[in-house]
């Protein structure tokens, strides 16, 4: 039987922003700069959380994991996009596309669940302060992170092969700057409704369920903060949670807004920039948010840099 799918032999063409050639060099410079900040910022957070014993607490254990995920999230597609923006070649090998899709699905899923775990950590810190270290003991922290990683990897292990094995009848042009699942499913020349239904089911479990848990956690946190009589106490409790809430708003806000867009050409272009936002801008902002709003991280950073004894 003749092969109807030659993408495994020739790879894919990532259309990206090739319809706007004058914009490509500007995007290259901007994205290279932002990616450099992502690598520097998140690597610094990881290093500081490891080196400073004062940050060996559940909150910073989860923060180091978040920084590692942000680093992986951006690295899964931004270097390939920079190569494609720099030169006329817009191709990616079949193996490269598989790795990119798997990384994107797994890391994105892990981060969604990790943000819910971090919300539970903040709930324990604000609502159960006297029992915080008993509740968030090291074994529980490891199990929660293991659940996040396991869930994200299961999502990728199931959805990546199903997406890549869809027959595309020789179609190789991916209308995106990365091998994203919706863009690859749209290329299929067969009925892909079963794959879409399964993807929706995983989205409910990995995106909507953690978001619900985050909202419930912050509902309890808000009630606890309102019961605090002193303004200083309320401010301290708010400051404890504000960094995480800002990160959650940026990450989930961009994802939800993106997938609410209708499937027309203008929304597809908008979708590329939104994907770029939560794949590059959010990972760049996370270290800045936690560093600028957190005295402990700033103090640890100064100590690591040798600015204080």
PDB file of C-alpha atoms in Angstrom:
ATOM      1  CA  UNK A   1       0.000   0.000   0.000  1.00  0.00           C
ATOM      2  CA  UNK A   2       1.336   3.456  -0.867  1.00  0.00           C
ATOM      3  CA  UNK A   3       2.135   5.675   2.073  1.00  0.00           C
ATOM      4  CA  UNK A   4      -0.372   8.511   2.365  1.00  0.00           C
ATOM      5  CA  UNK A   5       1.632  10.260   5.040  1.00  0.00           C
ATOM      6  CA  UNK A   6       5.155  11.308   4.052  1.00  0.00           C
ATOM      7  CA  UNK A   7       5.706  13.634   7.016  1.00  0.00           C
ATOM      8  CA  UNK A   8       7.673  10.949   8.852  1.00  0.00           C
ATOM      9  CA  UNK A   9      10.199  10.989   5.991  1.00  0.00           C
ATOM     10  CA  UNK A  10      10.339  14.701   5.135  1.00  0.00           C
ATOM     11  CA  UNK A  11       9.239  16.326   8.401  1.00  0.00           C
ATOM     12  CA  UNK A  12       6.999  19.363   8.659  1.00  0.00           C
ATOM     13  CA  UNK A  13       6.983  22.982   7.543  1.00  0.00           C
ATOM     14  CA  UNK A  14       6.252  25.390  10.404  1.00  0.00           C
ATOM     15  CA  UNK A  15       4.464  28.307   8.746  1.00  0.00           C
ATOM     16  CA  UNK A  16       4.895  30.484  11.831  1.00  0.00           C
ATOM     17  CA  UNK A  17       5.107  34.163  10.873  1.00  0.00           C
ATOM     18  CA  UNK A  18       6.391  33.614   7.319  1.00  0.00           C
ATOM     19  CA  UNK A  19       3.396  35.526   5.932  1.00  0.00           C
ATOM     20  CA  UNK A  20       4.891  38.602   7.601  1.00  0.00           C
ATOM     21  CA  UNK A  21       8.550  38.571   6.482  1.00  0.00           C
ATOM     22  CA  UNK A  22       9.213  42.154   7.632  1.00  0.00           C
ATOM     23  CA  UNK A  23       8.135  41.151  11.143  1.00  0.00           C
ATOM     24  CA  UNK A  24      10.382  38.093  11.365  1.00  0.00           C
ATOM     25  CA  UNK A  25      13.654  39.881  12.181  1.00  0.00           C
ATOM     26  CA  UNK A  26      11.917  42.041  14.797  1.00  0.00           C
ATOM     27  CA  UNK A  27      10.410  38.902  16.343  1.00  0.00           C
ATOM     28  CA  UNK A  28      13.807  37.190  16.282  1.00  0.00           C
ATOM     29  CA  UNK A  29      15.466  40.017  18.236  1.00  0.00           C
ATOM     30  CA  UNK A  30      12.595  40.352  20.728  1.00  0.00           C
ATOM     31  CA  UNK A  31      12.176  36.609  21.270  1.00  0.00           C
ATOM     32  CA  UNK A  32      15.928  35.992  21.559  1.00  0.00           C
ATOM     33  CA  UNK A  33      16.124  38.703  24.219  1.00  0.00           C
ATOM     34  CA  UNK A  34      13.097  37.378  26.128  1.00  0.00           C
ATOM     35  CA  UNK A  35      14.336  33.781  25.912  1.00  0.00           C
ATOM     36  CA  UNK A  36      17.721  34.834  27.301  1.00  0.00           C
ATOM     37  CA  UNK A  37      15.907  36.444  30.250  1.00  0.00           C
ATOM     38  CA  UNK A  38      13.831  33.251  30.709  1.00  0.00           C
ATOM     39  CA  UNK A  39      16.978  31.095  30.883  1.00  0.00           C
ATOM     40  CA  UNK A  40      18.844  33.499  33.175  1.00  0.00           C
ATOM     41  CA  UNK A  41      15.893  34.250  35.477  1.00  0.00           C
ATOM     42  CA  UNK A  42      14.628  30.709  35.972  1.00  0.00           C
ATOM     43  CA  UNK A  43      18.133  29.241  36.293  1.00  0.00           C
ATOM     44  CA  UNK A  44      18.861  31.832  38.988  1.00  0.00           C
ATOM     45  CA  UNK A  45      15.689  30.954  40.922  1.00  0.00           C
ATOM     46  CA  UNK A  46      16.553  27.226  40.806  1.00  0.00           C
ATOM     47  CA  UNK A  47      20.141  27.906  41.900  1.00  0.00           C
ATOM     48  CA  UNK A  48      19.094  30.193  44.757  1.00  0.00           C
ATOM     49  CA  UNK A  49      16.468  27.716  46.030  1.00  0.00           C
ATOM     50  CA  UNK A  50      19.085  24.943  46.065  1.00  0.00           C
ATOM     51  CA  UNK A  51      21.989  26.900  47.586  1.00  0.00           C
ATOM     52  CA  UNK A  52      20.261  28.873  50.350  1.00  0.00           C
ATOM     53  CA  UNK A  53      19.178  26.670  53.301  1.00  0.00           C
ATOM     54  CA  UNK A  54      16.589  29.280  54.331  1.00  0.00           C
ATOM     55  CA  UNK A  55      14.678  28.490  51.148  1.00  0.00           C
ATOM     56  CA  UNK A  56      14.515  24.744  51.812  1.00  0.00           C
ATOM     57  CA  UNK A  57      10.776  24.998  52.538  1.00  0.00           C
ATOM     58  CA  UNK A  58       7.723  23.630  50.675  1.00  0.00           C
ATOM     59  CA  UNK A  59       6.939  26.971  49.011  1.00  0.00           C
ATOM     60  CA  UNK A  60      10.396  27.302  47.455  1.00  0.00           C
ATOM     61  CA  UNK A  61      10.573  23.618  46.604  1.00  0.00           C
ATOM     62  CA  UNK A  62       7.473  24.134  44.453  1.00  0.00           C
ATOM     63  CA  UNK A  63       8.872  27.420  43.101  1.00  0.00           C
ATOM     64  CA  UNK A  64      12.076  25.678  41.963  1.00  0.00           C
ATOM     65  CA  UNK A  65       9.951  23.061  40.200  1.00  0.00           C
ATOM     66  CA  UNK A  66       7.909  25.816  38.527  1.00  0.00           C
ATOM     67  CA  UNK A  67      11.072  27.548  37.311  1.00  0.00           C
ATOM     68  CA  UNK A  68      12.401  24.264  35.922  1.00  0.00           C
ATOM     69  CA  UNK A  69       9.104  23.676  34.096  1.00  0.00           C
ATOM     70  CA  UNK A  70       9.113  27.226  32.691  1.00  0.00           C
ATOM     71  CA  UNK A  71      12.646  26.647  31.450  1.00  0.00           C
ATOM     72  CA  UNK A  72      11.596  23.386  29.752  1.00  0.00           C
ATOM     73  CA  UNK A  73       8.377  24.952  28.420  1.00  0.00           C
ATOM     74  CA  UNK A  74      10.191  27.737  26.581  1.00  0.00           C
ATOM     75  CA  UNK A  75      13.116  25.556  25.479  1.00  0.00           C
ATOM     76  CA  UNK A  76      10.726  23.015  23.912  1.00  0.00           C
ATOM     77  CA  UNK A  77       9.916  25.395  21.061  1.00  0.00           C
ATOM     78  CA  UNK A  78      11.620  28.812  21.218  1.00  0.00           C
ATOM     79  CA  UNK A  79      15.098  27.727  19.929  1.00  0.00           C
ATOM     80  CA  UNK A  80      13.471  26.032  16.915  1.00  0.00           C
ATOM     81  CA  UNK A  81      11.362  29.127  16.287  1.00  0.00           C
ATOM     82  CA  UNK A  82      14.463  31.350  16.437  1.00  0.00           C
ATOM     83  CA  UNK A  83      16.192  29.145  13.843  1.00  0.00           C
ATOM     84  CA  UNK A  84      13.148  29.395  11.577  1.00  0.00           C
ATOM     85  CA  UNK A  85      12.857  33.157  12.037  1.00  0.00           C
ATOM     86  CA  UNK A  86      16.545  33.678  11.226  1.00  0.00           C
ATOM     87  CA  UNK A  87      16.684  31.895   7.869  1.00  0.00           C
ATOM     88  CA  UNK A  88      14.507  30.882   4.924  1.00  0.00           C
ATOM     89  CA  UNK A  89      14.162  27.277   6.131  1.00  0.00           C
ATOM     90  CA  UNK A  90      10.978  26.737   8.138  1.00  0.00           C
ATOM     91  CA  UNK A  91      11.235  22.981   8.521  1.00  0.00           C
ATOM     92  CA  UNK A  92      11.340  20.675  11.513  1.00  0.00           C
ATOM     93  CA  UNK A  93      12.105  16.959  11.367  1.00  0.00           C
ATOM     94  CA  UNK A  94       9.432  14.405  12.222  1.00  0.00           C
ATOM     95  CA  UNK A  95      11.399  13.361  15.328  1.00  0.00           C
ATOM     96  CA  UNK A  96      11.812  17.018  16.318  1.00  0.00           C
ATOM     97  CA  UNK A  97       8.071  17.550  15.956  1.00  0.00           C
ATOM     98  CA  UNK A  98       7.357  14.502  18.137  1.00  0.00           C
ATOM     99  CA  UNK A  99       9.735  15.737  20.843  1.00  0.00           C
ATOM    100  CA  UNK A 100       8.258  19.234  20.671  1.00  0.00           C
ATOM    101  CA  UNK A 101       4.664  17.998  20.925  1.00  0.00           C
ATOM    102  CA  UNK A 102       5.491  15.598  23.779  1.00  0.00           C
ATOM    103  CA  UNK A 103       7.382  18.309  25.690  1.00  0.00           C
ATOM    104  CA  UNK A 104       4.644  20.867  25.166  1.00  0.00           C
ATOM    105  CA  UNK A 105       1.851  18.520  26.312  1.00  0.00           C
ATOM    106  CA  UNK A 106       3.724  17.088  29.293  1.00  0.00           C
ATOM    107  CA  UNK A 107       5.248  20.301  30.655  1.00  0.00           C
ATOM    108  CA  UNK A 108       2.044  22.298  30.108  1.00  0.00           C
ATOM    109  CA  UNK A 109       0.013  19.647  31.956  1.00  0.00           C
ATOM    110  CA  UNK A 110       2.528  19.398  34.803  1.00  0.00           C
ATOM    111  CA  UNK A 111       2.524  23.170  35.255  1.00  0.00           C
ATOM    112  CA  UNK A 112      -1.281  23.366  35.421  1.00  0.00           C
ATOM    113  CA  UNK A 113      -1.354  20.813  38.249  1.00  0.00           C
ATOM    114  CA  UNK A 114       1.704  22.256  40.000  1.00  0.00           C
ATOM    115  CA  UNK A 115      -0.016  25.656  40.182  1.00  0.00           C
ATOM    116  CA  UNK A 116      -2.941  23.931  41.956  1.00  0.00           C
ATOM    117  CA  UNK A 117      -0.461  22.274  44.357  1.00  0.00           C
ATOM    118  CA  UNK A 118       1.079  25.685  45.059  1.00  0.00           C
ATOM    119  CA  UNK A 119      -2.400  27.101  45.742  1.00  0.00           C
ATOM    120  CA  UNK A 120      -2.966  24.330  48.311  1.00  0.00           C
ATOM    121  CA  UNK A 121       0.392  25.206  49.874  1.00  0.00           C
ATOM    122  CA  UNK A 122      -0.695  28.850  50.198  1.00  0.00           C
ATOM    123  CA  UNK A 123      -4.049  27.708  51.665  1.00  0.00           C
ATOM    124  CA  UNK A 124      -2.189  25.704  54.333  1.00  0.00           C
ATOM    125  CA  UNK A 125       0.131  28.650  55.078  1.00  0.00           C
ATOM    126  CA  UNK A 126      -2.684  31.194  55.508  1.00  0.00           C
ATOM    127  CA  UNK A 127      -5.561  29.099  56.871  1.00  0.00           C
ATOM    128  CA  UNK A 128      -3.570  26.606  59.000  1.00  0.00           C
ATOM    129  CA  UNK A 129      -0.428  28.552  59.954  1.00  0.00           C
ATOM    130  CA  UNK A 130       0.200  26.705  63.227  1.00  0.00           C
ATOM    131  CA  UNK A 131       0.033  23.313  61.533  1.00  0.00           C
ATOM    132  CA  UNK A 132       1.671  24.328  58.239  1.00  0.00           C
ATOM    133  CA  UNK A 133       4.897  22.344  58.613  1.00  0.00           C
ATOM    134  CA  UNK A 134       2.969  19.311  59.853  1.00  0.00           C
ATOM    135  CA  UNK A 135       0.569  19.429  56.894  1.00  0.00           C
ATOM    136  CA  UNK A 136       3.185  20.226  54.235  1.00  0.00           C
ATOM    137  CA  UNK A 137       5.756  17.666  55.331  1.00  0.00           C
ATOM    138  CA  UNK A 138       8.502  16.675  52.853  1.00  0.00           C
ATOM    139  CA  UNK A 139       6.900  13.336  51.931  1.00  0.00           C
ATOM    140  CA  UNK A 140       3.619  15.044  50.984  1.00  0.00           C
ATOM    141  CA  UNK A 141       5.456  17.671  48.924  1.00  0.00           C
ATOM    142  CA  UNK A 142       7.290  14.952  46.987  1.00  0.00           C
ATOM    143  CA  UNK A 143       4.041  13.027  46.416  1.00  0.00           C
ATOM    144  CA  UNK A 144       2.201  16.126  45.178  1.00  0.00           C
ATOM    145  CA  UNK A 145       5.004  16.961  42.739  1.00  0.00           C
ATOM    146  CA  UNK A 146       5.091  13.301  41.624  1.00  0.00           C
ATOM    147  CA  UNK A 147       1.325  13.419  40.947  1.00  0.00           C
ATOM    148  CA  UNK A 148       1.787  16.603  38.877  1.00  0.00           C
ATOM    149  CA  UNK A 149       4.640  15.089  36.853  1.00  0.00           C
ATOM    150  CA  UNK A 150       2.865  11.747  36.445  1.00  0.00           C
ATOM    151  CA  UNK A 151      -0.379  13.348  35.243  1.00  0.00           C
ATOM    152  CA  UNK A 152       1.378  15.563  32.708  1.00  0.00           C
ATOM    153  CA  UNK A 153       3.449  12.669  31.372  1.00  0.00           C
ATOM    154  CA  UNK A 154       0.365  10.416  31.049  1.00  0.00           C
ATOM    155  CA  UNK A 155      -1.355  13.168  29.050  1.00  0.00           C
ATOM    156  CA  UNK A 156       1.637  13.404  26.689  1.00  0.00           C
ATOM    157  CA  UNK A 157       2.158   9.629  26.444  1.00  0.00           C
ATOM    158  CA  UNK A 158      -1.488   9.130  25.404  1.00  0.00           C
ATOM    159  CA  UNK A 159      -2.107  12.186  23.204  1.00  0.00           C
ATOM    160  CA  UNK A 160       1.238  12.503  21.366  1.00  0.00           C
ATOM    161  CA  UNK A 161       1.059   9.129  19.513  1.00  0.00           C
ATOM    162  CA  UNK A 162      -2.645   9.548  18.761  1.00  0.00           C
ATOM    163  CA  UNK A 163      -2.021  12.997  17.278  1.00  0.00           C
ATOM    164  CA  UNK A 164       1.084  12.034  15.293  1.00  0.00           C
ATOM    165  CA  UNK A 165      -0.455   8.857  13.791  1.00  0.00           C
ATOM    166  CA  UNK A 166      -3.464  10.675  12.318  1.00  0.00           C
ATOM    167  CA  UNK A 167      -3.373  10.392   8.532  1.00  0.00           C
ATOM    168  CA  UNK A 168      -2.530  13.739   6.925  1.00  0.00           C
ATOM    169  CA  UNK A 169      -2.490  12.637   3.267  1.00  0.00           C
ATOM    170  CA  UNK A 170       0.935  14.178   2.675  1.00  0.00           C
ATOM    171  CA  UNK A 171       0.097  17.532   4.273  1.00  0.00           C
ATOM    172  CA  UNK A 172       3.201  18.990   5.888  1.00  0.00           C
ATOM    173  CA  UNK A 173       2.393  22.668   6.504  1.00  0.00           C
ATOM    174  CA  UNK A 174       1.679  23.345  10.184  1.00  0.00           C
ATOM    175  CA  UNK A 175      -0.082  26.695  10.579  1.00  0.00           C
ATOM    176  CA  UNK A 176       1.885  27.566  13.703  1.00  0.00           C
ATOM    177  CA  UNK A 177       5.451  28.191  14.878  1.00  0.00           C
ATOM    178  CA  UNK A 178       5.506  24.906  16.821  1.00  0.00           C
ATOM    179  CA  UNK A 179       4.047  21.398  16.615  1.00  0.00           C
ATOM    180  CA  UNK A 180       0.974  22.143  18.710  1.00  0.00           C
ATOM    181  CA  UNK A 181      -1.746  19.509  19.065  1.00  0.00           C
ATOM    182  CA  UNK A 182      -4.730  21.538  17.718  1.00  0.00           C
ATOM    183  CA  UNK A 183      -2.734  22.632  14.655  1.00  0.00           C
ATOM    184  CA  UNK A 184      -1.651  19.033  13.927  1.00  0.00           C
ATOM    185  CA  UNK A 185      -5.190  17.688  14.393  1.00  0.00           C
ATOM    186  CA  UNK A 186      -6.517  20.283  11.913  1.00  0.00           C
ATOM    187  CA  UNK A 187      -4.149  18.852   9.280  1.00  0.00           C
ATOM    188  CA  UNK A 188      -5.757  15.397   9.460  1.00  0.00           C
ATOM    189  CA  UNK A 189      -7.578  14.143   6.360  1.00  0.00           C
ATOM    190  CA  UNK A 190      -9.576  11.630   8.417  1.00  0.00           C
ATOM    191  CA  UNK A 191     -12.263  11.974  11.063  1.00  0.00           C
ATOM    192  CA  UNK A 192     -10.372  13.121  14.187  1.00  0.00           C
ATOM    193  CA  UNK A 193     -13.374  13.627  16.458  1.00  0.00           C
ATOM    194  CA  UNK A 194     -12.391  10.744  18.753  1.00  0.00           C
ATOM    195  CA  UNK A 195      -8.952  12.276  19.300  1.00  0.00           C
ATOM    196  CA  UNK A 196     -10.530  15.706  19.891  1.00  0.00           C
ATOM    197  CA  UNK A 197     -12.964  14.229  22.445  1.00  0.00           C
ATOM    198  CA  UNK A 198     -10.125  12.530  24.303  1.00  0.00           C
ATOM    199  CA  UNK A 199      -8.101  15.758  24.221  1.00  0.00           C
ATOM    200  CA  UNK A 200     -11.114  17.588  25.686  1.00  0.00           C
ATOM    201  CA  UNK A 201     -11.413  14.995  28.467  1.00  0.00           C
ATOM    202  CA  UNK A 202      -7.734  15.431  29.361  1.00  0.00           C
ATOM    203  CA  UNK A 203      -8.184  19.231  29.239  1.00  0.00           C
ATOM    204  CA  UNK A 204     -10.993  18.989  31.804  1.00  0.00           C
ATOM    205  CA  UNK A 205      -8.817  16.870  34.114  1.00  0.00           C
ATOM    206  CA  UNK A 206      -5.545  18.754  33.645  1.00  0.00           C
ATOM    207  CA  UNK A 207      -6.696  22.343  33.064  1.00  0.00           C
ATOM    208  CA  UNK A 208     -10.216  22.914  34.413  1.00  0.00           C
ATOM    209  CA  UNK A 209     -10.042  20.681  37.500  1.00  0.00           C
ATOM    210  CA  UNK A 210      -6.789  22.246  38.803  1.00  0.00           C
ATOM    211  CA  UNK A 211      -8.208  25.712  38.059  1.00  0.00           C
ATOM    212  CA  UNK A 212     -11.298  24.840  40.106  1.00  0.00           C
ATOM    213  CA  UNK A 213      -9.096  23.684  42.996  1.00  0.00           C
ATOM    214  CA  UNK A 214      -7.108  26.930  42.757  1.00  0.00           C
ATOM    215  CA  UNK A 215     -10.293  29.020  42.926  1.00  0.00           C
ATOM    216  CA  UNK A 216     -11.607  27.004  45.898  1.00  0.00           C
ATOM    217  CA  UNK A 217      -8.270  27.393  47.714  1.00  0.00           C
ATOM    218  CA  UNK A 218      -8.280  31.143  47.178  1.00  0.00           C
ATOM    219  CA  UNK A 219     -11.907  31.319  48.272  1.00  0.00           C
ATOM    220  CA  UNK A 220     -10.878  29.875  51.655  1.00  0.00           C
ATOM    221  CA  UNK A 221      -7.804  32.132  51.717  1.00  0.00           C
ATOM    222  CA  UNK A 222      -9.925  35.245  51.047  1.00  0.00           C
ATOM    223  CA  UNK A 223     -12.324  34.293  53.856  1.00  0.00           C
ATOM    224  CA  UNK A 224      -9.406  33.743  56.247  1.00  0.00           C
ATOM    225  CA  UNK A 225      -7.798  37.070  55.303  1.00  0.00           C
ATOM    226  CA  UNK A 226     -11.068  38.952  55.904  1.00  0.00           C
ATOM    227  CA  UNK A 227     -11.244  37.476  59.406  1.00  0.00           C
ATOM    228  CA  UNK A 228      -7.838  38.969  60.292  1.00  0.00           C
ATOM    229  CA  UNK A 229      -8.474  42.097  62.355  1.00  0.00           C
ATOM    230  CA  UNK A 230      -5.202  43.971  61.896  1.00  0.00           C
ATOM    231  CA  UNK A 231      -4.401  45.678  58.604  1.00  0.00           C
ATOM    232  CA  UNK A 232      -0.759  44.576  58.905  1.00  0.00           C
ATOM    233  CA  UNK A 233      -1.856  40.950  59.284  1.00  0.00           C
ATOM    234  CA  UNK A 234      -4.152  41.176  56.256  1.00  0.00           C
ATOM    235  CA  UNK A 235      -1.357  42.727  54.190  1.00  0.00           C
ATOM    236  CA  UNK A 236       1.109  40.024  55.236  1.00  0.00           C
ATOM    237  CA  UNK A 237      -1.370  37.269  54.289  1.00  0.00           C
ATOM    238  CA  UNK A 238      -2.131  38.968  50.969  1.00  0.00           C
ATOM    239  CA  UNK A 239       1.548  39.412  50.204  1.00  0.00           C
ATOM    240  CA  UNK A 240       2.109  35.693  50.882  1.00  0.00           C
ATOM    241  CA  UNK A 241      -0.303  34.756  48.089  1.00  0.00           C
ATOM    242  CA  UNK A 242      -0.093  37.660  45.640  1.00  0.00           C
ATOM    243  CA  UNK A 243       2.894  36.362  43.641  1.00  0.00           C
ATOM    244  CA  UNK A 244       1.319  32.964  43.039  1.00  0.00           C
ATOM    245  CA  UNK A 245      -2.061  34.522  42.201  1.00  0.00           C
ATOM    246  CA  UNK A 246      -0.393  36.809  39.642  1.00  0.00           C
ATOM    247  CA  UNK A 247       1.370  33.839  38.001  1.00  0.00           C
ATOM    248  CA  UNK A 248      -1.884  31.828  37.909  1.00  0.00           C
ATOM    249  CA  UNK A 249      -3.746  34.760  36.341  1.00  0.00           C
ATOM    250  CA  UNK A 250      -1.115  35.188  33.608  1.00  0.00           C
ATOM    251  CA  UNK A 251      -0.829  31.484  32.770  1.00  0.00           C
ATOM    252  CA  UNK A 252      -4.483  30.461  32.894  1.00  0.00           C
ATOM    253  CA  UNK A 253      -5.771  33.780  31.555  1.00  0.00           C
ATOM    254  CA  UNK A 254      -3.781  33.503  28.321  1.00  0.00           C
ATOM    255  CA  UNK A 255      -4.641  29.794  27.823  1.00  0.00           C
ATOM    256  CA  UNK A 256      -8.385  30.256  28.440  1.00  0.00           C
ATOM    257  CA  UNK A 257      -8.566  33.371  26.261  1.00  0.00           C
ATOM    258  CA  UNK A 258      -6.713  31.610  23.460  1.00  0.00           C
ATOM    259  CA  UNK A 259      -8.958  28.549  23.339  1.00  0.00           C
ATOM    260  CA  UNK A 260     -12.125  30.673  23.449  1.00  0.00           C
ATOM    261  CA  UNK A 261     -11.236  32.221  20.075  1.00  0.00           C
ATOM    262  CA  UNK A 262     -13.228  31.170  16.978  1.00  0.00           C
ATOM    263  CA  UNK A 263     -11.430  29.141  14.332  1.00  0.00           C
ATOM    264  CA  UNK A 264     -10.918  31.800  11.657  1.00  0.00           C
ATOM    265  CA  UNK A 265      -7.709  33.090  10.136  1.00  0.00           C
ATOM    266  CA  UNK A 266      -7.485  36.216  12.252  1.00  0.00           C
ATOM    267  CA  UNK A 267      -7.931  34.239  15.467  1.00  0.00           C
ATOM    268  CA  UNK A 268      -5.269  31.765  14.278  1.00  0.00           C
ATOM    269  CA  UNK A 269      -2.783  34.635  13.949  1.00  0.00           C
ATOM    270  CA  UNK A 270      -3.875  35.899  17.343  1.00  0.00           C
ATOM    271  CA  UNK A 271      -3.479  32.374  18.685  1.00  0.00           C
ATOM    272  CA  UNK A 272       0.183  32.342  17.630  1.00  0.00           C
ATOM    273  CA  UNK A 273       0.898  35.486  19.634  1.00  0.00           C
ATOM    274  CA  UNK A 274      -1.062  34.185  22.624  1.00  0.00           C
ATOM    275  CA  UNK A 275       0.874  30.904  22.489  1.00  0.00           C
ATOM    276  CA  UNK A 276       4.041  32.984  22.373  1.00  0.00           C
ATOM    277  CA  UNK A 277       2.815  34.880  25.424  1.00  0.00           C
ATOM    278  CA  UNK A 278       2.269  31.893  27.709  1.00  0.00           C
ATOM    279  CA  UNK A 279       5.274  30.061  26.244  1.00  0.00           C
ATOM    280  CA  UNK A 280       7.767  32.909  26.562  1.00  0.00           C
ATOM    281  CA  UNK A 281       6.444  36.029  28.295  1.00  0.00           C
ATOM    282  CA  UNK A 282       4.889  34.227  31.284  1.00  0.00           C
ATOM    283  CA  UNK A 283       8.042  32.132  31.996  1.00  0.00           C
ATOM    284  CA  UNK A 284      10.045  35.359  31.763  1.00  0.00           C
ATOM    285  CA  UNK A 285       7.769  37.217  34.187  1.00  0.00           C
ATOM    286  CA  UNK A 286       7.501  34.453  36.814  1.00  0.00           C
ATOM    287  CA  UNK A 287      11.039  34.878  38.259  1.00  0.00           C
ATOM    288  CA  UNK A 288      10.624  38.665  38.231  1.00  0.00           C
ATOM    289  CA  UNK A 289       7.270  38.414  40.047  1.00  0.00           C
ATOM    290  CA  UNK A 290       8.643  36.130  42.747  1.00  0.00           C
ATOM    291  CA  UNK A 291      11.908  38.063  43.092  1.00  0.00           C
ATOM    292  CA  UNK A 292      10.476  41.589  43.187  1.00  0.00           C
ATOM    293  CA  UNK A 293       7.652  40.701  45.584  1.00  0.00           C
ATOM    294  CA  UNK A 294       9.556  38.403  47.921  1.00  0.00           C
ATOM    295  CA  UNK A 295      12.072  39.624  50.502  1.00  0.00           C
ATOM    296  CA  UNK A 296      13.369  36.100  51.201  1.00  0.00           C
ATOM    297  CA  UNK A 297      14.241  35.451  47.561  1.00  0.00           C
ATOM    298  CA  UNK A 298      15.859  38.880  47.211  1.00  0.00           C
ATOM    299  CA  UNK A 299      17.871  38.268  50.376  1.00  0.00           C
ATOM    300  CA  UNK A 300      18.958  34.817  49.197  1.00  0.00           C
ATOM    301  CA  UNK A 301      19.897  36.225  45.794  1.00  0.00           C
ATOM    302  CA  UNK A 302      22.071  38.898  47.389  1.00  0.00           C
ATOM    303  CA  UNK A 303      23.739  36.281  49.562  1.00  0.00           C
ATOM    304  CA  UNK A 304      24.459  34.004  46.584  1.00  0.00           C
ATOM    305  CA  UNK A 305      25.901  36.951  44.668  1.00  0.00           C
ATOM    306  CA  UNK A 306      28.129  37.716  47.633  1.00  0.00           C
ATOM    307  CA  UNK A 307      26.599  41.085  48.440  1.00  0.00           C
ATOM    308  CA  UNK A 308      26.072  40.166  52.050  1.00  0.00           C
ATOM    309  CA  UNK A 309      27.703  37.750  54.412  1.00  0.00           C
TER     310      UNK A 309
END
